[in-house]
Amino acid sequence: MKLRNTLFFLSRDFSGGLTAALVSLPGSIVYGMIAFAPLGEGYIFVGIQAAFYCTIICGLFSALFSSSKIMISGTEGPITLVFASLLQSVIIRNPTFAHIAYPQTVLSIVFVTVFFAGLLQIFFCIFRLGRIIKFIPYPVVSGFRNGTALLIIIKKIKKLAVSVFPKTSENISLQNVNFSIMFLILFIIIVIIFSKGISKKIPSILVGLIAGLIVFYILKWFHLPVGKTIGQAKFELIPPVYFIHFTQLFVDKDFYVILPSLIPAIISIALIGSLDTLLTAQSLENITDKRSASHQDLLGQGIGNLLSSLFGGLPGAGVPGRSFINHSGGGHSLWSGIFYSLTFFVIVFFVSPLMSYLSEMVMSGVIIGIALLIFDPWFLSLFKKLYQNKDFQTRNFINMILVLTVMLITVFFNIMIGVLTGIFLSMLQLIIRMSKSVVKRIYFGSTFHSKKERAPFVMDFLAKHGKVIGVMELEGFLFFGTADRLSLEIEGLVKKHSLSFVILDLKRIEEIDITGIQIILRIYRHLMKSKKRLLFSCIRQGESSWNVLNESHFFDEILEKHVFFDTNLALQWCEEIILAKLLPDYKSQQTLPLQEIKILEGLSLSDYQILNSYLEETTFTNDEKVFQQGDPPDALYFILKGNVDVEIDLPQGKTKKIITLTQGTIFGEMALLDGKSRSATIRISEPVIAYKLSMENFHFIKEKYPQIALVILTNISLLFSSHLRNANKIISELES
């Protein structure tokens, strides 16, 4: 049974790998032609063979080492165009390389660039830089893709113009235009564009190639001028001969003179290949529900490119289309990638002689069709969104400028300059984003109180005078730029609202540096001189932010009482200061008379006397539990002195404190309304004296003295109503 299952899954992997190999063939041919186009027609099959070796080697080692086991690697549009640009801009046109006369030396220099790019990708893996590469904004990626697509189209149209509009001594007229080639090219482009999306298993490139060849030979049968075939072609098995060529380069002093000129190309190939691979891996996560490891994916790609260069292969990257085809064809493990490479090798070994029948014009049409598919539809949709959606106009406009900038630099200057410009703009955009205000939300003590619920008249007092407390929730990075801006925002807030206390909630701060700390300390000292207090919440020992603050001697200057575990404790500290200063008659340490409990307001003197006869005075010590969540209801409690914490149970045996109740408040009131089990645990946080009204006594009062029961239930209802109103007010302020 186990053997049968193994054979079944292997057959699915073989099916997926075979399907992906078949549909990869035309793409590899096209990308090989693009890569070596700068060297002329004599190098067409050299380029195709380089693409084949890339597909075989990168596909194999990506499967062996990558975490995305169904990812198929090989030649890709953008990275191939960088390679072609390297040939044209760095090797052919660069005066540094003017002395190079031998084609083999040219190829060695180009392939050693791929070798170093592979090493750089392995470096990315070792130092876990895959996450950083993912931060390159999509508009930069889109701009580069659009630029490469436009470059391909421009170059091909220039070359085709010679065939469609042949140069003669006379002026160009309709009689001189080669309509056969024009029709053939347009037909192929239309087929590729409109066949896209018809079938996931049959790519539009293959449909366009087959349809184009059929039309080509029909036109040729009618003796119409449609160009020639690419000529003799045969895939050859070669050893890793470029290892020897690289060794010769490394001992040549002249090589180290030209090496700096290769660095932009090395970085461009490594970055574009890495980005395409990571984007492919991320896309596969959506269909496999398996998370990939970016560093491991880069390792497989780096090894693949390094070994590909030794065989004279192009640089490769993860290819989304081929990977999806592999998955839909049945591939589910690394064996699908292995079968993909092996079957592709067998196919090209036996099919390569037939490539001599391929038409140059058909391949040109396919190349233009591929370029149009590379062009990012998201960029085109920005124009529509820019005028239709007012909420996103600014963001879309910035994205559009970013795309156009990278695209135009890629087209009119250099593809590698375009890549480096994109990286620079990515860093600039990240800095600008990080330099924005770190203040996520601001609220005040008049609306937001601590989780310590006091007597109603005290809560009303805090609602009136708590406006001198301001809380600033921070998020993001706190460094020189953001900290300096924060200092101005704190000063403005204190001045505008006459604050006496400012609480900085650091819970969502991801990173803080020494310059940011120095600025925060400066604000702290400034407010202290003004008799105001800057407090810090959510600083917890052992966390990364605490370690940075400790190493910077932050706690040497900040008073211990101004640092809190959470914002609730900071608010509670501020409230106690306000009450001690503005409400000196309020003394929580004294036992509160029963008549001052708000929930009993409305009872007559005789009612108090009656109620008192049914109450039982109880005392509780620190950390004692009055009742546990889930216990049956037994009584209502009136707190005369002390504090209790209301806790709820969480999964895995944990608990969470949701509020602290003080004298003048009640707990256990839910039992009077629904008679259900306790919804929370009551734990004593400060020794308590309370009156206990048992359920039995309450029901007796309700029958014999309904006016007392009515007052208690009415006041409980008013208490719930007040809590709901406060909650709505808080939600409203948070939303605004």
XYZ file of C-alpha atoms in Angstrom:
736
model
C 0.000 0.000 0.000
C 2.823 2.371 0.923
C 4.658 1.581 -2.341
C 1.471 2.226 -4.319
C 1.011 5.627 -2.686
C 4.655 6.502 -3.347
C 4.328 5.550 -7.015
C 1.066 7.490 -7.278
C 2.588 10.704 -5.915
C 5.726 10.245 -8.032
C 3.537 9.906 -11.118
C 1.805 13.172 -10.220
C 5.195 14.863 -9.765
C 6.313 13.487 -13.124
C 3.137 14.783 -14.771
C 3.580 18.256 -13.286
C 7.289 18.393 -14.154
C 6.737 17.152 -17.713
C 3.949 19.661 -18.357
C 6.052 22.536 -17.018
C 9.043 21.400 -19.131
C 6.981 21.317 -22.329
C 5.567 24.807 -21.855
C 9.000 26.160 -20.797
C 10.604 25.312 -24.138
C 9.324 28.254 -26.245
C 9.981 30.743 -23.455
C 13.546 29.520 -23.045
C 14.168 29.854 -26.776
C 12.793 33.406 -26.821
C 14.749 34.535 -23.750
C 17.947 33.011 -25.163
C 17.497 35.016 -28.345
C 16.885 38.218 -26.340
C 19.932 37.661 -24.143
C 22.425 37.311 -27.004
C 20.794 39.670 -29.500
C 23.514 42.352 -28.932
C 26.149 39.958 -30.343
C 24.270 39.503 -33.640
C 22.591 36.677 -35.535
C 25.666 34.465 -35.342
C 25.111 34.031 -31.605
C 21.384 33.214 -31.675
C 21.804 29.524 -30.860
C 24.562 30.258 -28.338
C 21.944 32.291 -26.476
C 19.304 29.565 -26.826
C 21.728 26.950 -25.504
C 22.627 29.274 -22.580
C 18.902 29.541 -21.776
C 18.554 25.742 -21.908
C 21.411 25.232 -19.449
C 19.893 27.844 -17.123
C 16.525 26.086 -17.215
C 18.047 22.660 -16.531
C 20.529 23.647 -13.804
C 18.530 26.361 -11.999
C 15.415 24.185 -12.120
C 17.249 21.230 -10.581
C 19.074 23.031 -7.766
C 16.132 25.250 -6.936
C 14.085 22.076 -6.374
C 16.816 20.531 -4.217
C 17.529 23.508 -1.962
C 14.483 25.809 -1.986
C 11.750 25.640 0.638
C 9.073 26.103 -2.074
C 9.279 22.560 -3.398
C 7.015 23.116 -6.420
C 8.703 26.325 -7.542
C 10.125 26.103 -11.053
C 13.161 28.240 -11.842
C 14.586 29.219 -15.190
C 14.969 32.081 -17.612
C 12.775 35.120 -16.954
C 12.088 38.353 -18.867
C 13.536 41.089 -16.621
C 16.671 39.206 -15.560
C 17.335 38.168 -19.189
C 17.130 41.773 -20.306
C 19.629 42.780 -17.610
C 21.957 40.151 -19.080
C 21.439 41.540 -22.590
C 22.038 45.049 -21.293
C 25.262 43.844 -19.702
C 26.414 42.592 -23.104
C 25.487 45.789 -24.892
C 26.102 48.588 -22.394
C 28.946 47.230 -20.298
C 30.837 44.968 -22.684
C 30.310 46.394 -26.177
C 29.890 50.136 -25.597
C 31.971 50.591 -22.482
C 35.441 51.993 -23.304
C 36.863 49.991 -20.381
C 36.346 46.847 -22.471
C 37.472 48.306 -25.802
C 40.682 46.244 -25.811
C 38.787 42.940 -25.637
C 38.881 41.352 -29.069
C 38.106 37.676 -28.475
C 34.424 36.589 -28.253
C 35.346 33.898 -25.737
C 36.788 36.526 -23.388
C 33.601 38.577 -23.762
C 31.471 35.555 -22.871
C 33.716 34.693 -19.920
C 33.312 38.191 -18.491
C 29.538 38.046 -18.949
C 29.192 34.615 -17.353
C 31.519 35.473 -14.465
C 29.048 38.271 -13.689
C 26.350 35.607 -13.356
C 28.756 33.610 -11.162
C 29.250 36.542 -8.767
C 25.490 37.256 -8.782
C 24.913 33.670 -7.615
C 27.480 34.142 -4.853
C 25.724 37.359 -3.819
C 22.387 35.513 -3.572
C 24.037 32.917 -1.318
C 25.332 35.856 0.743
C 21.716 37.127 0.958
C 20.752 33.693 2.301
C 23.522 33.474 4.915
C 22.728 36.898 6.364
C 18.926 36.495 6.044
C 18.559 39.487 3.714
C 15.544 38.043 1.920
C 13.181 39.929 4.236
C 14.883 43.233 3.393
C 14.583 42.581 -0.358
C 10.842 42.080 0.161
C 10.609 45.679 1.368
C 11.280 47.005 -2.157
C 7.950 48.763 -2.939
C 5.811 47.293 -5.683
C 5.803 50.539 -7.757
C 9.582 50.181 -8.110
C 9.181 46.572 -9.258
C 6.392 47.640 -11.621
C 8.497 50.477 -13.060
C 11.391 48.147 -13.735
C 9.146 45.509 -15.349
C 7.467 48.110 -17.559
C 10.862 49.535 -18.512
C 12.218 46.121 -19.518
C 9.069 45.385 -21.537
C 9.316 48.734 -23.315
C 13.009 48.170 -24.069
C 12.270 44.786 -25.653
C 9.496 46.287 -27.800
C 11.588 49.268 -28.920
C 14.588 47.123 -29.859
C 12.483 44.605 -31.778
C 10.486 47.260 -33.623
C 13.730 48.959 -34.693
C 15.021 45.668 -36.057
C 11.722 44.770 -37.718
C 11.474 48.202 -39.318
C 14.424 47.249 -41.553
C 12.495 44.228 -42.849
C 9.077 45.885 -43.073
C 10.371 49.148 -44.576
C 13.446 48.154 -46.599
C 15.882 50.943 -47.451
C 15.855 51.923 -51.126
C 17.093 54.870 -53.079
C 13.523 55.954 -53.619
C 11.107 57.360 -51.054
C 9.220 54.821 -48.949
C 5.895 53.966 -50.554
C 3.201 51.348 -50.021
C 4.778 49.251 -52.751
C 7.962 48.919 -50.695
C 6.226 47.957 -47.426
C 6.451 44.252 -46.560
C 2.835 43.607 -45.553
C 3.469 39.873 -45.162
C 5.863 40.362 -42.251
C 3.640 43.074 -40.771
C 0.611 40.753 -40.919
C 2.590 37.837 -39.435
C 3.900 39.900 -36.494
C 0.497 41.458 -35.703
C -1.218 38.060 -35.986
C 1.171 36.486 -33.460
C 0.813 39.413 -31.026
C -2.992 39.250 -31.199
C -3.002 35.466 -30.649
C -0.681 35.730 -27.633
C -2.683 38.527 -26.003
C -6.136 37.039 -26.589
C -5.167 33.447 -25.764
C -3.842 34.548 -22.357
C -6.040 33.131 -19.621
C -7.866 30.612 -21.854
C -6.017 27.689 -20.300
C -3.697 27.546 -17.302
C -1.921 24.477 -18.687
C -1.239 25.872 -22.177
C 0.599 29.211 -22.050
C -0.218 31.880 -24.606
C 3.450 31.931 -25.729
C 3.152 28.329 -26.959
C -0.171 29.069 -28.681
C 1.316 32.127 -30.380
C 4.454 30.240 -31.480
C 2.539 27.326 -33.018
C -0.050 29.604 -34.687
C 2.728 31.870 -35.976
C 4.704 28.971 -37.479
C 1.601 27.651 -39.239
C 0.900 31.070 -40.783
C 4.607 31.518 -41.616
C 4.779 28.319 -43.657
C 1.444 29.061 -45.333
C 2.730 32.472 -46.428
C 6.034 30.893 -47.479
C 4.133 28.320 -49.556
C 2.583 31.246 -51.451
C 6.140 32.587 -51.972
C 5.513 35.692 -49.898
C 8.572 37.375 -48.299
C 8.356 36.476 -44.604
C 12.039 36.157 -43.732
C 14.190 33.099 -43.101
C 14.573 30.415 -40.470
C 17.209 30.604 -37.725
C 19.356 27.939 -39.410
C 21.300 24.951 -38.151
C 20.759 24.260 -34.430
C 21.732 21.370 -32.173
C 21.955 21.194 -28.389
C 25.445 20.171 -27.316
C 26.577 18.624 -24.062
C 29.515 20.563 -22.678
C 31.466 20.214 -19.430
C 31.675 23.174 -17.021
C 34.410 24.735 -19.162
C 33.819 28.228 -17.834
C 35.384 27.177 -14.551
C 38.696 27.167 -16.403
C 37.896 30.474 -18.127
C 37.013 32.069 -14.786
C 40.293 30.839 -13.308
C 42.159 32.489 -16.162
C 40.273 35.722 -15.539
C 41.037 35.676 -11.822
C 44.794 35.534 -12.437
C 44.628 38.268 -15.081
C 45.456 41.697 -13.615
C 43.429 43.449 -16.323
C 40.294 41.721 -15.050
C 40.486 43.579 -11.738
C 40.608 46.863 -13.649
C 37.272 46.128 -15.305
C 35.690 44.372 -12.281
C 34.267 47.623 -10.767
C 32.341 48.165 -14.033
C 30.647 44.800 -13.501
C 29.430 45.514 -9.961
C 26.154 47.279 -11.004
C 25.312 44.310 -13.241
C 26.147 41.797 -10.483
C 23.926 43.643 -7.996
C 21.125 44.047 -10.566
C 21.069 40.367 -11.549
C 21.220 39.235 -7.907
C 18.491 41.627 -6.745
C 16.098 41.086 -9.661
C 16.582 37.327 -9.537
C 16.043 37.322 -5.770
C 12.971 39.522 -5.977
C 11.373 37.426 -8.747
C 12.114 34.250 -6.776
C 10.633 35.619 -3.539
C 7.532 36.921 -5.343
C 7.051 33.498 -6.951
C 7.451 31.757 -3.585
C 4.943 34.139 -2.021
C 2.433 33.461 -4.820
C 2.813 29.716 -4.279
C 2.033 30.140 -0.573
C -1.485 31.215 -1.569
C -2.197 27.958 -3.424
C -0.308 25.490 -1.210
C -1.025 27.045 2.225
C 2.613 26.330 3.112
C 4.873 29.137 4.250
C 8.224 29.395 2.491
C 11.596 30.347 3.976
C 12.949 33.262 1.940
C 16.604 32.632 2.843
C 16.349 28.996 1.742
C 14.746 29.972 -1.577
C 17.623 32.386 -2.214
C 20.130 29.633 -1.406
C 18.672 27.337 -4.078
C 18.581 30.162 -6.615
C 22.115 31.292 -5.786
C 23.563 27.784 -6.181
C 21.635 27.357 -9.439
C 22.977 30.600 -10.944
C 26.511 29.887 -9.756
C 26.565 26.440 -11.415
C 24.683 27.670 -14.492
C 27.458 30.179 -15.187
C 30.065 27.376 -15.175
C 28.213 25.744 -18.112
C 27.710 29.049 -19.938
C 24.100 29.389 -18.756
C 21.982 32.507 -18.327
C 20.924 33.759 -14.877
C 17.611 32.384 -13.683
C 14.856 33.073 -11.172
C 11.621 31.590 -9.908
C 8.973 31.700 -12.664
C 5.351 32.009 -11.446
C 3.679 30.717 -14.646
C 5.754 27.543 -14.881
C 5.381 26.932 -11.128
C 1.581 27.205 -11.326
C 1.546 24.829 -14.302
C 3.678 22.366 -12.335
C 1.212 22.509 -9.447
C -1.909 22.218 -11.611
C -0.276 19.314 -13.482
C 0.069 17.359 -10.235
C 3.436 18.476 -8.844
C 3.569 18.635 -5.056
C 7.144 17.863 -3.958
C 10.765 18.520 -4.925
C 10.566 15.521 -7.274
C 8.421 17.589 -9.630
C 11.310 20.064 -10.008
C 13.795 17.232 -10.551
C 11.547 15.637 -13.185
C 11.115 19.079 -14.760
C 14.875 19.504 -15.257
C 15.459 15.936 -16.468
C 12.552 15.892 -18.915
C 13.501 19.341 -20.221
C 17.030 18.035 -20.857
C 15.680 15.029 -22.778
C 13.276 17.201 -24.782
C 15.877 19.752 -25.908
C 18.450 17.033 -26.660
C 16.133 15.358 -29.170
C 14.070 18.356 -30.324
C 16.872 20.907 -30.780
C 17.573 19.886 -34.435
C 13.972 20.847 -35.252
C 14.652 24.375 -34.033
C 16.352 25.091 -37.343
C 12.812 25.351 -38.766
C 11.912 28.217 -36.448
C 11.296 31.523 -38.202
C 13.177 34.660 -37.145
C 10.087 36.778 -37.777
C 7.839 34.417 -35.822
C 10.235 34.559 -32.894
C 10.306 38.377 -33.141
C 6.510 38.441 -32.929
C 6.590 36.085 -29.943
C 9.192 38.300 -28.221
C 7.010 41.403 -28.649
C 3.993 39.436 -27.401
C 5.923 38.349 -24.301
C 7.003 41.949 -23.692
C 3.395 43.118 -23.790
C 2.476 40.430 -21.242
C 5.335 41.577 -18.981
C 3.841 45.097 -18.925
C 2.094 45.576 -15.579
C -1.714 46.010 -15.861
C -1.764 47.467 -12.332
C 0.131 50.510 -13.634
C -2.477 51.091 -16.350
C -5.263 50.795 -13.789
C -3.705 53.687 -11.831
C -4.863 56.150 -14.490
C -8.447 55.022 -14.011
C -8.235 55.081 -10.219
C -6.567 58.480 -10.227
C -9.684 60.176 -11.575
C -12.386 57.929 -10.115
C -11.353 57.428 -6.503
C -10.728 60.704 -4.664
C -9.745 58.934 -1.453
C -6.647 57.503 -3.125
C -5.637 60.222 -5.564
C -2.494 61.315 -3.712
C -1.258 57.784 -3.127
C -1.942 56.749 -6.719
C -0.225 59.841 -8.064
C 2.918 59.139 -6.008
C 2.886 55.496 -7.154
C 2.503 56.590 -10.765
C 5.439 59.018 -10.529
C 7.571 56.309 -8.936
C 6.707 53.789 -11.678
C 7.315 56.308 -14.474
C 10.637 57.453 -12.993
C 12.088 53.932 -12.784
C 10.604 53.003 -16.177
C 11.987 56.037 -18.052
C 15.447 55.748 -16.484
C 15.493 52.068 -17.464
C 14.563 52.883 -21.061
C 16.536 56.063 -21.767
C 19.642 55.544 -19.659
C 20.519 52.038 -18.593
C 18.648 49.067 -17.219
C 21.117 48.691 -14.336
C 20.893 52.396 -13.515
C 17.121 51.862 -13.465
C 17.514 49.037 -10.940
C 19.853 51.055 -8.710
C 17.542 54.088 -8.977
C 14.665 51.874 -7.909
C 16.643 50.690 -4.877
C 17.514 54.283 -3.978
C 13.869 55.365 -4.323
C 12.840 52.372 -2.186
C 15.181 53.490 0.580
C 14.011 57.091 0.232
C 10.363 56.042 0.401
C 11.089 53.908 3.474
C 12.859 56.812 5.196
C 9.967 59.157 4.388
C 7.484 56.589 5.685
C 9.519 56.085 8.830
C 9.843 59.849 9.323
C 6.082 60.288 9.568
C 4.575 60.914 12.967
C 4.870 57.937 15.285
C 1.718 59.044 17.126
C -0.999 56.541 16.348
C -3.675 57.981 18.632
C -4.165 60.637 21.311
C -6.794 60.541 24.057
C -7.412 62.272 27.370
C -8.133 61.296 30.949
C -11.515 63.049 30.861
C -12.839 60.306 28.566
C -10.499 57.388 29.171
C -10.045 56.294 32.758
C -7.914 53.640 34.351
C -9.407 50.250 35.085
C -9.878 51.301 38.685
C -13.593 51.979 39.138
C -14.263 54.299 42.047
C -17.386 55.648 43.669
C -19.661 57.333 41.078
C -19.093 60.838 42.436
C -15.318 60.283 42.171
C -15.678 59.052 38.585
C -17.726 62.163 37.759
C -14.982 64.294 39.301
C -12.300 62.558 37.168
C -14.424 63.022 34.048
C -14.379 66.761 34.745
C -10.755 67.201 35.844
C -9.049 64.283 34.045
C -8.550 66.442 30.943
C -5.090 67.360 32.284
C -3.981 63.787 31.419
C -2.983 63.098 27.818
C -2.074 59.671 26.434
C -0.104 59.321 23.193
C -0.028 55.847 21.659
C 3.124 55.480 19.558
C 3.976 53.028 16.784
C 6.835 52.429 14.367
C 10.439 53.558 14.625
C 11.683 56.140 17.130
C 14.883 57.633 15.790
C 16.265 61.154 15.239
C 13.641 62.314 12.709
C 10.551 60.835 14.337
C 11.673 61.640 17.911
C 12.301 65.294 17.033
C 8.848 65.522 15.497
C 7.377 63.790 18.547
C 8.966 66.387 20.847
C 7.217 69.174 18.904
C 3.910 67.283 19.056
C 4.235 66.803 22.841
C 5.030 70.473 23.402
C 2.100 71.512 21.203
C -0.279 69.110 22.961
C 0.744 70.298 26.435
C 0.325 73.931 25.445
C -2.980 73.495 23.612
C -4.736 71.397 26.270
C -2.928 72.646 29.398
C -1.815 69.140 30.267
C -0.133 68.263 33.527
C 0.598 64.650 32.588
C 1.648 63.111 29.253
C 1.784 59.309 29.020
C 3.800 57.803 26.152
C 2.477 54.337 25.342
C 5.479 52.515 23.790
C 3.735 49.189 23.237
C 3.882 49.393 19.412
C 7.339 50.935 19.082
C 9.384 48.526 16.927
C 12.788 50.152 17.221
C 14.402 53.004 19.146
C 17.920 54.374 18.717
C 20.251 56.459 20.866
C 19.395 59.792 19.180
C 15.699 59.157 19.766
C 16.384 58.361 23.421
C 18.368 61.588 23.893
C 15.518 63.659 22.447
C 12.975 61.914 24.702
C 15.165 62.635 27.741
C 15.360 66.281 26.716
C 11.552 66.517 26.628
C 11.365 64.755 30.003
C 13.716 67.280 31.622
C 11.904 70.210 30.023
C 8.497 69.083 31.337
C 9.913 68.378 34.800
C 11.151 71.987 34.999
C 7.643 73.148 34.082
C 6.116 71.103 36.962
C 4.632 68.660 34.453
C 5.186 64.953 34.143
C 6.180 62.760 31.178
C 5.370 59.126 31.944
C 6.295 55.962 30.031
C 4.109 52.884 29.778
C 4.511 49.390 28.320
C 8.236 49.244 29.059
C 8.850 45.689 30.152
C 12.120 44.265 31.359
C 13.701 41.795 28.978
C 12.092 43.172 25.817
C 14.294 44.649 23.065
C 13.177 48.249 23.680
C 13.916 47.920 27.414
C 17.395 46.571 26.658
C 18.195 49.522 24.375
C 16.899 52.015 26.958
C 18.869 50.346 29.720
C 22.120 50.301 27.739
C 21.638 54.020 26.973
C 21.358 54.829 30.731
C 17.779 55.967 30.163
C 16.661 54.700 33.565
C 19.456 56.605 35.297
C 17.633 59.868 34.508
C 13.991 58.754 34.578
C 12.416 58.419 38.005
C 11.296 54.857 38.692
C 7.773 56.016 39.570
C 7.396 57.479 36.053
C 7.845 54.114 34.282
C 4.882 51.709 34.185
C 4.209 48.183 33.049
C 1.088 49.264 31.148
C -0.949 52.388 30.382
C -3.657 51.461 32.881
C -1.208 51.741 35.792
C 0.086 55.075 34.463
C -3.466 56.448 34.234
C -4.213 55.159 37.722
C -1.134 56.948 39.112
C -2.177 60.233 37.477
C -5.729 59.912 38.804
C -4.489 59.381 42.349
C -2.351 62.545 42.089
C -5.343 64.552 40.831
C -7.646 63.231 43.569
C -5.085 63.912 46.306
C -4.593 67.465 45.056
C -8.103 68.525 44.018
C -10.305 66.340 46.221
C -8.586 66.282 49.617
C -11.787 65.180 51.397
C -11.716 61.940 49.415
C -9.865 59.425 51.583
C -10.023 55.906 50.244
C -8.364 54.557 53.390
C -11.421 55.320 55.537
C -14.436 53.028 55.708
C -17.301 54.453 53.665
C -20.733 54.708 55.314
C -23.465 52.652 53.660
C -25.453 55.842 52.905
C -22.689 57.122 50.591
C -22.863 54.157 48.243
C -24.303 55.479 44.979
C -26.168 52.289 44.122
C -28.391 52.811 47.188
C -29.209 56.430 46.395
C -32.953 57.029 46.737
C -33.548 54.956 49.852
C -35.132 56.622 52.856
C -33.616 56.485 56.329
C -36.025 53.728 57.338
C -35.137 51.822 54.137
C -31.472 51.983 55.091
C -32.283 50.608 58.514
C -34.298 47.764 57.001
C -31.613 46.949 54.425
C -28.877 47.075 57.056
C -30.590 44.324 59.001
C -30.226 41.981 56.008
C -26.589 42.810 55.305
C -23.591 40.887 56.582
C -20.294 42.713 57.111
C -17.389 40.681 55.711
C -13.657 41.201 55.463
C -11.155 39.815 52.985
C -7.368 39.737 53.021
C -4.880 40.404 50.231
C -4.950 38.002 47.221
C -8.013 36.202 48.585
C -10.633 35.103 46.058
C -14.208 36.134 46.882
C -15.570 33.873 44.166
C -14.304 32.155 41.010
C -15.498 32.480 37.425
C -18.142 29.807 36.877
C -19.225 29.607 40.553
C -22.979 29.643 41.272
C -24.317 33.105 42.305
C -24.755 33.592 46.040
C -24.601 37.323 46.933
C -24.131 40.995 46.006
C -21.259 42.929 47.668
C -20.987 46.641 48.588
C -17.343 47.752 48.994
C -16.874 50.016 52.035
C -13.082 49.962 51.983
C -10.254 48.486 49.884
C -9.874 47.328 46.272
C -10.770 44.210 44.328
C -9.598 43.070 40.874
C -12.042 41.632 38.354
C -10.349 38.869 36.337
C -11.455 36.631 33.486
C -10.053 33.261 32.503
C -8.064 32.919 29.275
C -6.966 29.781 27.365
C -3.988 27.751 28.634
C -4.770 28.562 32.267
C -4.024 32.298 31.999
C -6.076 35.161 33.464
C -6.516 38.820 32.593
C -7.432 41.696 34.906
C -10.127 43.794 33.278
C -10.896 46.340 36.014
C -10.197 47.328 39.642
C -13.142 48.232 41.890
C -12.742 50.530 44.887
C -14.886 51.703 47.824
C -18.335 52.909 46.941
C -18.739 50.373 44.127
C -20.381 46.950 44.008
C -19.646 43.535 42.522
C -21.715 40.416 41.969
C -24.684 42.478 40.699
C -25.102 40.348 37.550
C -26.426 37.552 39.755
C -29.415 39.696 40.762
C -30.409 40.141 37.115
C -29.925 36.767 35.428
C -29.163 34.293 38.239
C -26.447 32.650 36.104
C -22.981 31.498 37.150
C -20.255 34.045 37.891
C -18.853 35.646 34.715
C -15.543 36.663 36.329
C -13.244 36.022 39.279
C -12.987 38.569 42.126
C -9.532 38.760 43.721
C -8.647 41.063 46.644
C -5.871 43.526 45.726
C -6.130 45.572 48.941
C -7.771 44.392 52.219
C -11.528 44.822 51.879
C -14.423 45.553 54.198
C -17.730 44.926 52.433
C -21.405 44.386 53.056
C -22.774 41.143 51.665
C -26.401 40.857 50.523
C -27.195 37.185 49.925
C -29.476 36.098 47.108
C -31.862 34.618 49.639
C -32.117 37.910 51.577
C -32.524 39.927 48.361
C -35.473 37.785 47.229
C -36.997 38.175 50.699
C -36.581 41.998 50.486
C -38.082 41.965 46.962
C -41.221 40.274 48.295
C -41.595 42.109 51.606
C -40.015 45.518 50.771
C -40.397 45.895 46.986
C -39.569 49.641 47.116
C -36.013 48.834 48.342
C -35.506 46.168 45.667
C -36.849 48.551 43.020
C -34.342 51.283 43.996
C -31.410 48.821 43.909
C -32.413 47.332 40.538
C -33.114 50.784 39.063
C -29.720 52.081 40.145
C -27.993 48.969 38.763
C -29.752 49.610 35.440
C -28.596 53.236 35.504
C -25.049 52.023 36.223
C -25.138 49.714 33.185
C -26.553 52.546 31.077
C -23.731 54.836 32.185
C -21.147 52.197 31.297
C -22.672 51.753 27.825
C -22.694 55.506 27.210
C -19.053 55.784 28.252
C -18.146 52.844 26.005
C -19.899 54.492 23.045
C -18.084 57.763 23.740
C -14.731 55.988 23.901
C -15.406 54.099 20.642
C -16.476 57.350 18.972
C -13.273 59.115 20.022
C -11.108 56.180 18.958
C -12.782 56.080 15.547
C -12.270 59.804 15.058
